Amino acid sequence: MVFHLSRIAKMCLFFGFFTLLLLGRLFYLQLIEGPKLTLESLSGRVQEVPVDIARGEILDRNNISLTNTAQHFSIIVFPDQLQDSAYAAKQLAAISGKDEQKIISLIKADSRPFKLKTDIDAVTAQKINNLKLSGVLAVAEKVRYSFTSLGAHIVGYTNTADNRGVSGLEAMYDEILRGSQPEYVAAMVDASQQLIPGLGYKKLHIAEGTGPSNIVLTIDTRIQKIVESIMDKNINKGAVVVMRPSTGEILAMASRPNFDANNLGDYLASDTAPFLNRALAAYQPGSVFKLVLAAAALENKIVKPQDTFFDPGYVDVNNVRIKGWDFEKGARGTISFTDAIAYSSNPVVINVGLKLGADELITYAKRLGFGHKTKLDFDGEADGNLPTAESLYPGDLANLSIGQGFLEATPLQVASLIGTIVNDGIKVGPCLVSRFTTPDGVVIKNYPLSRGTRVLDKQTAVQLREMMTAVTRYGTGQEAYVEKSGSAGKTGSAETGHFDKSGKSLSHAWFAGYAPLDNPAYVIVVFVEDGMSGGDVAAPIFREIAAAALAVN
């Protein structure tokens, strides 16, 4: 009896082992190799044309897409399914505008399906399909960008040939956004390559490879749309940054001139550098930098807001006379340091800068974010330029004190400066990406907001805000004042060293500020390349953006 039980047990083990092997093989074929085997099994029964290559969405903070916002239609031809090639070519030529003989040559060149045209409209697509030509189909395809797409310089663009990002977020997060699951329009055919009745043409999406993920930004499309609309009316070349001061979240960022990512070739010969993201490019900030000088002087007890100075309209440094921007109006006379910032007095600020010294000014400029990229570290972001203290002679220090000379900064760096002042001296780095999600919204990765670092004393920040309020109340930035809610900031008109055709010196126009005065919701920086006057040109644009943004807040 023992002997027979042992044989039965062995047989059970034997068959059990092979059953497990078979189950394992079945699991491998069905779940692991299933998609691949499905594709291989269909290869002889399917004639396909890829129409869409999956790529993740770039979404704003409210999950509104900045990509895949439009569609077009493509004409797809299956040569093996054509009953009368000549007739089909004639009909397609009449509707699509393509040359009839070229269509015939394409049909005869290869039996594989192909796209005849990829930019037809919905009406034309309907005409094609109404012909009911065997082997001809017009299908809808997503267009990742449209000319009216928001945030072109933020989003960037891809190379459609290989679905890879080339610039902006498309390049920075290419591996996150890029999927490898193409969608096909397929003709289901039998062994003789004839269309199978009842199946016809299908859109196939075979799950082979990895799917794309979405990127959720801090951008608010409502504010982005306001900014871009106002820029289109007022700024030929320049940039605007809108940031939430308490968190560093970028709510809008735009550059002009703009470009259409679907027709990049149209811009390659342009001399206006439309692909340059001017919000992240470095320029002389002009008098906006006087806020840095004021911060350093206040922190070092070199000056108090109420201290008085005499402004004769100029200052002599090493036998070189540096004139105030309003020199032709004569001496401004005795003014307080707050008035000097409000009126953007070059003589007073330079005298304070010389007393402060290069070491302290450079130290505070670095601390406030100048001379190096922001925490954002965006594709193409410039470091700006901040000279070393050792390289500054008195004349150089005088120029630096008023934001001229070798100094360069980006609009984003200036926004960070204003945010620090609004935050009572706590510097919070700007951020743009909030999280990664799956297509159905499941969070893959979160980017927590920074708590920031204190770089200025709270009292200093309070005093700087009072000076910035004076700028819009009675100083050079009155055109930036927002009625009812109020606003504050600083003008800048930075000499470029270039001249227009008439020989007039060109200056960049800046206004950097915040609104409203109580519990500021927005830091807004307006930069107009060759705009000349910050007070006359940039300030009114600031006011219009701020008023519209506050209306949707």
XYZ file of C-alpha atoms in Angstrom:
553
model
C 0.000 0.000 0.000
C 2.818 2.387 0.829
C 4.449 1.648 -2.533
C 1.277 2.545 -4.524
C 0.702 5.778 -2.590
C 4.274 6.833 -3.361
C 3.737 6.262 -7.094
C 0.512 8.254 -7.048
C 2.220 11.095 -5.202
C 5.021 11.121 -7.734
C 2.574 11.208 -10.618
C 0.686 14.080 -8.971
C 3.905 16.013 -8.511
C 4.919 15.323 -12.097
C 1.646 16.490 -13.622
C 1.411 19.367 -11.164
C 4.856 20.583 -12.177
C 3.990 20.553 -15.873
C 0.648 22.212 -15.165
C 2.500 25.070 -13.455
C 4.853 25.341 -16.430
C 1.905 25.532 -18.823
C 0.155 28.132 -16.657
C 3.340 30.164 -16.454
C 3.759 30.036 -20.215
C 0.128 31.023 -20.713
C 0.569 33.978 -18.330
C 3.681 35.081 -20.240
C 2.018 34.823 -23.654
C -1.250 36.448 -22.619
C -0.106 39.266 -20.358
C 3.557 39.896 -21.096
C 3.834 39.167 -24.803
C 0.118 39.626 -25.562
C 0.247 43.099 -27.132
C 3.281 42.184 -29.247
C 1.732 38.914 -30.442
C -1.531 40.708 -31.210
C 0.344 43.186 -33.386
C 2.216 40.373 -35.143
C -0.956 38.357 -35.722
C -2.643 41.389 -37.247
C 0.310 42.380 -39.402
C -0.810 40.227 -42.277
C -4.440 41.321 -41.902
C -3.969 45.039 -41.375
C -2.871 47.895 -43.589
C -2.186 50.822 -41.289
C -1.098 54.458 -41.305
C 0.037 56.138 -38.044
C -2.067 59.234 -37.384
C -1.347 60.249 -33.802
C 1.677 59.624 -31.609
C 0.701 59.958 -27.990
C 2.215 62.866 -26.075
C 1.191 64.072 -22.651
C -0.726 67.269 -22.096
C 0.758 70.434 -20.604
C -1.964 71.757 -18.309
C -2.484 74.949 -16.344
C -3.225 75.006 -12.601
C -6.944 74.420 -13.334
C -6.251 71.484 -15.686
C -6.902 73.551 -18.805
C -4.672 72.295 -21.606
C -2.041 74.463 -23.293
C -1.467 71.696 -25.865
C -3.597 69.548 -28.186
C -6.019 72.458 -28.369
C -6.937 72.104 -32.052
C -7.412 69.514 -34.764
C -6.969 69.132 -38.487
C -7.906 66.456 -41.013
C -5.735 64.226 -43.160
C -6.470 62.367 -46.381
C -5.345 58.747 -46.141
C -5.071 56.528 -49.221
C -4.959 52.698 -49.234
C -3.695 51.857 -52.767
C -4.672 48.161 -52.585
C -8.262 49.106 -51.828
C -8.732 51.477 -54.791
C -11.134 50.141 -57.409
C -10.246 52.796 -59.989
C -6.963 54.610 -59.301
C -7.354 57.140 -62.100
C -10.881 58.102 -61.049
C -9.830 58.382 -57.409
C -6.838 60.559 -58.318
C -9.036 62.878 -60.382
C -11.562 63.315 -57.571
C -8.876 63.869 -54.932
C -7.064 66.414 -57.095
C -10.260 68.399 -57.592
C -11.021 68.591 -53.875
C -7.557 68.742 -52.302
C -5.764 70.914 -54.858
C -3.012 68.336 -55.312
C -1.720 67.632 -58.827
C -3.556 64.660 -60.361
C -0.477 63.101 -61.936
C 1.461 63.346 -58.665
C -1.359 61.528 -56.886
C -1.284 58.750 -59.491
C 2.481 58.418 -59.147
C 2.166 58.167 -55.364
C -0.449 55.429 -55.718
C 1.702 53.453 -58.160
C 4.954 53.951 -56.234
C 4.049 51.663 -53.359
C 1.147 49.516 -52.245
C 1.526 50.715 -48.659
C -1.043 53.217 -47.335
C 0.043 56.869 -47.125
C -1.148 60.340 -46.130
C -1.896 62.455 -49.170
C -2.530 65.749 -47.364
C -2.442 66.642 -43.681
C -3.901 70.136 -43.371
C -7.409 70.010 -44.783
C -10.363 71.532 -42.956
C -13.511 69.824 -41.708
C -15.585 70.845 -44.740
C -13.066 69.386 -47.178
C -12.804 66.228 -45.068
C -16.576 65.803 -45.254
C -16.490 66.187 -49.071
C -13.818 63.479 -49.285
C -15.782 61.040 -47.176
C -19.031 61.813 -49.034
C -17.389 60.538 -52.228
C -17.323 57.062 -50.637
C -14.214 56.159 -52.616
C -12.991 52.702 -51.710
C -9.489 53.058 -50.255
C -9.796 56.789 -49.443
C -10.569 58.197 -46.016
C -10.388 61.629 -44.329
C -9.719 61.400 -40.581
C -9.326 63.890 -37.746
C -5.928 64.314 -36.093
C -4.941 66.338 -33.051
C -2.846 69.427 -33.645
C -0.579 69.968 -30.651
C -0.259 73.703 -31.223
C -2.373 76.384 -32.808
C -1.408 79.954 -33.612
C -3.618 81.156 -30.765
C -2.018 78.752 -28.261
C -1.016 80.394 -25.006
C 2.495 80.323 -23.574
C 4.365 79.411 -26.751
C 7.752 80.216 -25.206
C 6.914 78.239 -22.064
C 5.560 75.179 -23.867
C 8.186 75.171 -26.625
C 7.838 72.802 -29.554
C 8.615 69.289 -30.772
C 10.172 67.672 -33.796
C 7.152 65.974 -35.356
C 9.379 63.508 -37.204
C 10.439 61.719 -34.010
C 7.984 63.107 -31.409
C 10.828 64.601 -29.366
C 10.827 67.939 -27.583
C 13.162 70.610 -28.937
C 12.596 73.658 -26.728
C 10.782 74.839 -23.612
C 8.924 72.368 -21.423
C 8.613 70.016 -24.381
C 12.405 69.569 -24.296
C 12.929 69.786 -20.531
C 10.374 67.075 -19.765
C 10.509 65.146 -23.006
C 10.772 61.731 -21.341
C 7.722 62.481 -19.197
C 5.605 63.814 -22.061
C 6.655 61.449 -24.821
C 4.698 58.244 -25.214
C 5.407 55.313 -27.500
C 1.864 54.203 -28.243
C 1.016 55.333 -31.793
C -2.561 55.295 -33.011
C -3.286 53.896 -36.458
C -5.993 54.158 -39.045
C -6.145 50.611 -40.392
C -7.865 48.710 -43.160
C -8.846 45.240 -41.947
C -8.172 42.904 -44.889
C -8.353 39.193 -45.633
C -5.649 36.921 -47.039
C -6.190 38.363 -50.518
C -5.787 41.903 -49.120
C -9.463 42.694 -49.658
C -11.393 44.723 -47.106
C -13.211 42.434 -44.652
C -16.972 43.186 -44.803
C -18.292 44.635 -41.585
C -14.864 45.653 -40.258
C -13.742 48.222 -42.803
C -11.517 50.992 -41.465
C -10.694 51.172 -37.778
C -8.645 53.309 -35.442
C -6.315 50.983 -33.558
C -4.410 51.742 -30.393
C -2.333 48.738 -29.405
C -0.787 49.088 -25.948
C 2.830 48.536 -26.811
C 5.413 50.609 -24.962
C 4.958 53.289 -22.337
C 2.171 55.824 -22.136
C 2.709 59.569 -21.766
C 2.250 61.581 -18.586
C 0.827 65.065 -18.145
C 2.563 68.098 -16.654
C 0.501 70.447 -14.491
C 1.841 73.996 -14.265
C 1.334 76.904 -11.885
C 0.193 78.999 -14.870
C -3.344 80.402 -14.750
C -4.655 80.554 -18.322
C -7.072 83.341 -17.389
C -4.158 85.614 -16.445
C -1.933 84.286 -19.230
C -4.646 85.221 -21.728
C -4.938 88.727 -20.236
C -1.175 89.229 -20.419
C -0.826 88.016 -23.994
C -3.799 90.008 -25.230
C -2.436 93.230 -23.730
C 1.062 92.488 -25.012
C -0.243 91.957 -28.543
C -1.652 95.486 -28.449
C 1.286 97.242 -26.794
C 4.580 95.343 -27.004
C 6.417 94.454 -30.204
C 9.466 93.158 -28.354
C 9.521 92.453 -24.645
C 8.265 90.266 -21.835
C 5.837 90.103 -18.921
C 6.045 87.957 -15.786
C 3.188 87.609 -13.282
C 4.027 85.801 -10.053
C 2.277 85.015 -6.785
C 4.643 86.613 -4.234
C 3.839 84.373 -1.269
C 4.641 81.124 -3.099
C 6.780 82.047 -6.102
C 4.241 80.429 -8.440
C 4.446 81.870 -11.949
C 0.870 82.648 -13.009
C 1.766 84.043 -16.421
C 4.946 84.457 -18.444
C 5.042 85.639 -22.031
C 7.495 86.958 -24.582
C 7.104 88.928 -27.786
C 7.466 88.559 -30.720
C 5.504 85.313 -30.678
C 5.729 82.319 -33.024
C 3.499 79.578 -34.421
C 4.993 76.188 -33.541
C 3.274 74.591 -36.553
C 5.144 76.823 -39.015
C 8.599 77.287 -37.516
C 10.243 77.754 -40.896
C 8.428 81.067 -41.334
C 10.510 82.588 -38.526
C 14.006 81.296 -39.238
C 15.050 84.351 -41.240
C 13.476 86.871 -38.846
C 15.775 89.516 -37.342
C 13.496 89.999 -34.310
C 14.523 86.730 -32.576
C 10.958 85.393 -32.085
C 12.197 82.141 -30.509
C 14.009 84.026 -27.734
C 12.166 83.904 -24.424
C 12.764 87.481 -23.345
C 11.364 86.810 -19.867
C 14.503 84.726 -19.283
C 16.988 86.789 -21.286
C 19.340 89.313 -19.652
C 19.108 93.083 -20.122
C 20.260 96.180 -18.258
C 17.566 96.802 -15.628
C 18.163 100.526 -15.218
C 16.566 102.250 -12.254
C 14.667 99.142 -11.118
C 18.024 98.155 -9.572
C 17.844 101.198 -7.296
C 15.674 99.024 -5.061
C 18.689 96.769 -4.489
C 20.867 99.757 -3.679
C 18.202 101.045 -1.295
C 17.905 97.646 0.398
C 21.657 97.392 0.949
C 21.914 100.981 2.214
C 19.010 100.564 4.640
C 20.346 97.256 5.962
C 23.784 98.786 6.543
C 22.338 101.870 8.259
C 23.919 104.110 5.648
C 20.657 105.962 5.186
C 17.144 106.260 6.589
C 14.036 106.854 4.445
C 13.540 110.354 5.887
C 17.181 111.508 5.474
C 17.448 114.552 3.213
C 19.801 115.227 0.293
C 20.315 118.010 -2.210
C 19.804 117.011 -5.839
C 21.447 119.537 -8.184
C 20.510 117.445 -11.255
C 23.939 115.863 -11.617
C 26.806 114.290 -9.711
C 30.545 114.461 -10.458
C 32.483 111.206 -9.996
C 36.241 111.323 -10.676
C 35.800 114.442 -12.814
C 33.049 112.788 -14.859
C 29.630 114.402 -14.683
C 26.705 111.961 -14.498
C 23.429 113.695 -15.189
C 20.022 112.868 -13.807
C 17.378 111.668 -16.264
C 15.585 115.012 -15.724
C 18.741 117.169 -15.844
C 17.195 119.595 -18.364
C 14.571 120.574 -15.782
C 17.248 121.895 -13.437
C 17.998 121.078 -9.812
C 15.332 119.150 -7.924
C 16.621 120.607 -4.665
C 16.315 119.133 -1.192
C 14.519 115.794 -1.109
C 14.286 112.805 1.227
C 15.736 109.408 0.366
C 12.159 108.143 -0.160
C 11.633 111.001 -2.624
C 14.912 110.083 -4.336
C 13.542 106.604 -5.065
C 10.125 107.987 -6.016
C 11.620 110.505 -8.448
C 14.429 108.095 -9.456
C 17.125 110.630 -8.581
C 20.455 109.508 -10.037
C 22.583 112.023 -8.073
C 21.217 111.028 -4.653
C 21.318 107.278 -5.349
C 24.883 107.465 -6.696
C 26.084 109.368 -3.628
C 24.512 106.724 -1.375
C 26.066 103.972 -3.493
C 29.541 105.457 -3.242
C 29.163 105.699 0.523
C 27.901 102.108 0.719
C 30.766 100.670 -1.320
C 31.057 97.992 -3.981
C 31.458 95.028 -1.612
C 28.152 95.549 0.172
C 26.220 96.389 -2.998
C 27.458 93.257 -4.769
C 26.786 91.147 -1.665
C 23.164 92.256 -1.514
C 22.684 91.970 -5.267
C 23.767 88.316 -5.096
C 21.582 87.723 -2.073
C 18.587 89.123 -3.930
C 19.133 86.850 -6.927
C 21.274 88.787 -9.397
C 24.182 87.256 -11.308
C 22.876 83.683 -11.304
C 19.894 81.708 -12.579
C 16.776 81.503 -10.479
C 15.621 78.302 -8.837
C 13.462 77.743 -11.944
C 16.520 76.919 -14.124
C 14.318 76.932 -17.219
C 15.455 75.927 -20.686
C 17.528 78.839 -22.037
C 17.386 80.907 -18.841
C 20.263 83.401 -18.591
C 22.425 83.996 -15.512
C 22.488 87.710 -16.098
C 25.687 89.568 -15.296
C 26.872 90.977 -11.997
C 30.392 92.406 -11.929
C 32.788 91.582 -9.111
C 33.431 94.199 -6.445
C 37.155 94.164 -7.251
C 36.493 95.212 -10.839
C 34.508 98.325 -9.924
C 36.154 101.721 -9.940
C 34.169 104.691 -8.554
C 32.681 105.464 -11.952
C 31.658 101.834 -12.422
C 30.111 101.749 -8.951
C 28.182 104.919 -9.755
C 26.760 103.304 -12.897
C 25.958 100.070 -11.076
C 24.086 101.962 -8.368
C 21.572 103.156 -10.975
C 21.388 99.821 -12.826
C 23.664 100.695 -15.722
C 27.130 99.613 -16.834
C 27.986 95.911 -16.833
C 24.877 94.851 -14.919
C 22.316 92.622 -16.666
C 19.238 90.906 -15.264
C 16.274 88.932 -16.544
C 12.628 89.968 -16.034
C 12.221 86.798 -13.947
C 15.093 87.840 -11.640
C 13.459 91.254 -11.236
C 10.148 89.534 -10.384
C 11.969 87.537 -7.719
C 13.376 90.792 -6.266
C 9.910 92.350 -6.014
C 8.528 89.145 -4.505
C 11.182 89.230 -1.785
C 10.246 92.800 -0.867
C 6.545 91.918 -0.776
C 7.307 88.843 1.387
C 8.834 90.958 4.161
C 12.362 90.023 3.113
C 11.852 86.270 2.584
C 13.091 85.143 -0.824
C 10.965 82.420 -2.416
C 12.322 81.010 -5.664
C 9.981 81.106 -8.688
C 8.344 77.843 -9.736
C 6.430 76.766 -12.828
C 5.818 72.986 -12.628
C 3.381 71.795 -9.976
C 3.136 68.031 -10.563
C 3.184 65.112 -13.004
C -0.001 63.097 -13.492
C -1.259 60.151 -15.485
C -3.764 60.917 -18.290
C -6.622 60.172 -15.867
C -5.271 62.593 -13.247
C -3.469 60.298 -10.803
C -0.516 62.197 -9.296
C 2.862 60.650 -10.102
C 5.056 63.314 -8.542
C 4.425 66.541 -6.637
C 6.727 69.559 -6.495
C 6.162 71.147 -3.064
C 6.282 74.919 -2.745
C 9.390 76.442 -1.176
C 9.201 78.036 2.275
C 11.851 80.535 1.242
C 14.894 82.051 2.932
C 15.161 85.360 4.756
C 17.552 87.716 2.959
C 16.354 91.112 4.234
C 15.168 92.394 7.587
C 11.388 92.760 7.766
C 11.651 96.473 8.594
C 13.789 97.032 5.502
C 11.137 95.363 3.323
C 8.420 97.538 4.867
C 10.442 100.689 4.149
C 11.093 99.576 0.543
C 7.370 99.026 -0.019
C 6.659 102.531 1.286
C 9.177 103.900 -1.224
C 7.592 101.874 -4.045
C 4.179 103.245 -3.059
C 5.619 106.764 -3.324
C 6.722 105.925 -6.896
C 3.129 105.322 -8.007
C 1.533 108.000 -5.821
C 3.618 111.016 -6.836
C 6.801 109.764 -8.507
C 7.849 108.461 -11.918
C 5.346 105.572 -11.896
C 2.023 107.355 -11.476
C 0.789 105.769 -14.716
C 1.045 102.361 -12.983
C -1.315 103.221 -10.136
C -4.403 100.999 -10.036
C -7.526 102.801 -8.866
C -9.309 101.551 -5.730
C -6.976 98.626 -4.940
C -3.731 100.577 -5.360
C -0.330 99.409 -6.588
C 3.363 100.094 -6.023
C 6.583 99.541 -7.928
C 9.619 101.032 -9.611
C 10.233 102.409 -13.079
C 13.344 101.780 -15.119
C 14.678 103.291 -18.342
C 17.944 101.544 -19.160
C 20.275 103.028 -21.739
C 21.369 100.366 -24.239
C 24.220 102.158 -25.987
C 22.351 101.739 -29.285
C 20.722 104.362 -31.456
C 17.752 104.477 -33.799
C 17.924 105.563 -37.432
C 17.612 109.219 -36.439
C 20.536 108.926 -34.019
C 18.409 108.980 -30.869
C 19.693 106.891 -27.968
C 17.597 103.782 -27.291
C 16.529 102.668 -23.834
C 14.691 99.644 -22.491
C 11.498 100.421 -20.554
C 10.711 98.626 -17.270
C 8.082 98.662 -14.607
C 8.263 96.180 -11.750
C 5.692 96.218 -8.993
C 2.819 94.592 -7.166
C -0.928 94.912 -6.603
C -3.037 95.427 -4.607
C -1.366 97.420 -1.839
C -3.032 95.384 0.921
C -2.251 91.656 0.844
C -0.573 91.788 -2.586
C -1.808 89.031 -4.901
C 0.446 89.686 -7.889
C 3.999 90.673 -8.642
C 4.092 91.968 -12.209
C 7.165 92.851 -14.253
C 6.771 94.569 -17.621
C 9.785 94.838 -19.913
C 9.625 96.618 -23.285
C 12.748 96.242 -25.387
C 13.763 99.648 -26.814
C 10.594 101.011 -25.198
C 12.409 104.175 -24.061
C 10.495 105.322 -20.946
C 9.536 103.056 -18.065
C 7.130 105.641 -16.671
C 5.441 106.478 -19.969
C 5.472 103.071 -21.701
C 5.861 100.162 -19.265
C 3.878 101.633 -16.353
C 0.521 101.948 -18.213
C 0.879 98.351 -19.434
C 1.456 97.250 -15.833
C -1.700 99.083 -14.732
C -3.825 97.475 -17.451
C -2.562 93.959 -16.646
C -2.924 94.447 -12.891
C -6.469 95.820 -13.130
C -7.601 92.963 -15.395
C -5.911 90.301 -13.237
C -7.462 91.670 -10.050
C -10.873 91.547 -11.719
C -10.626 87.745 -12.099
C -9.010 87.111 -8.714
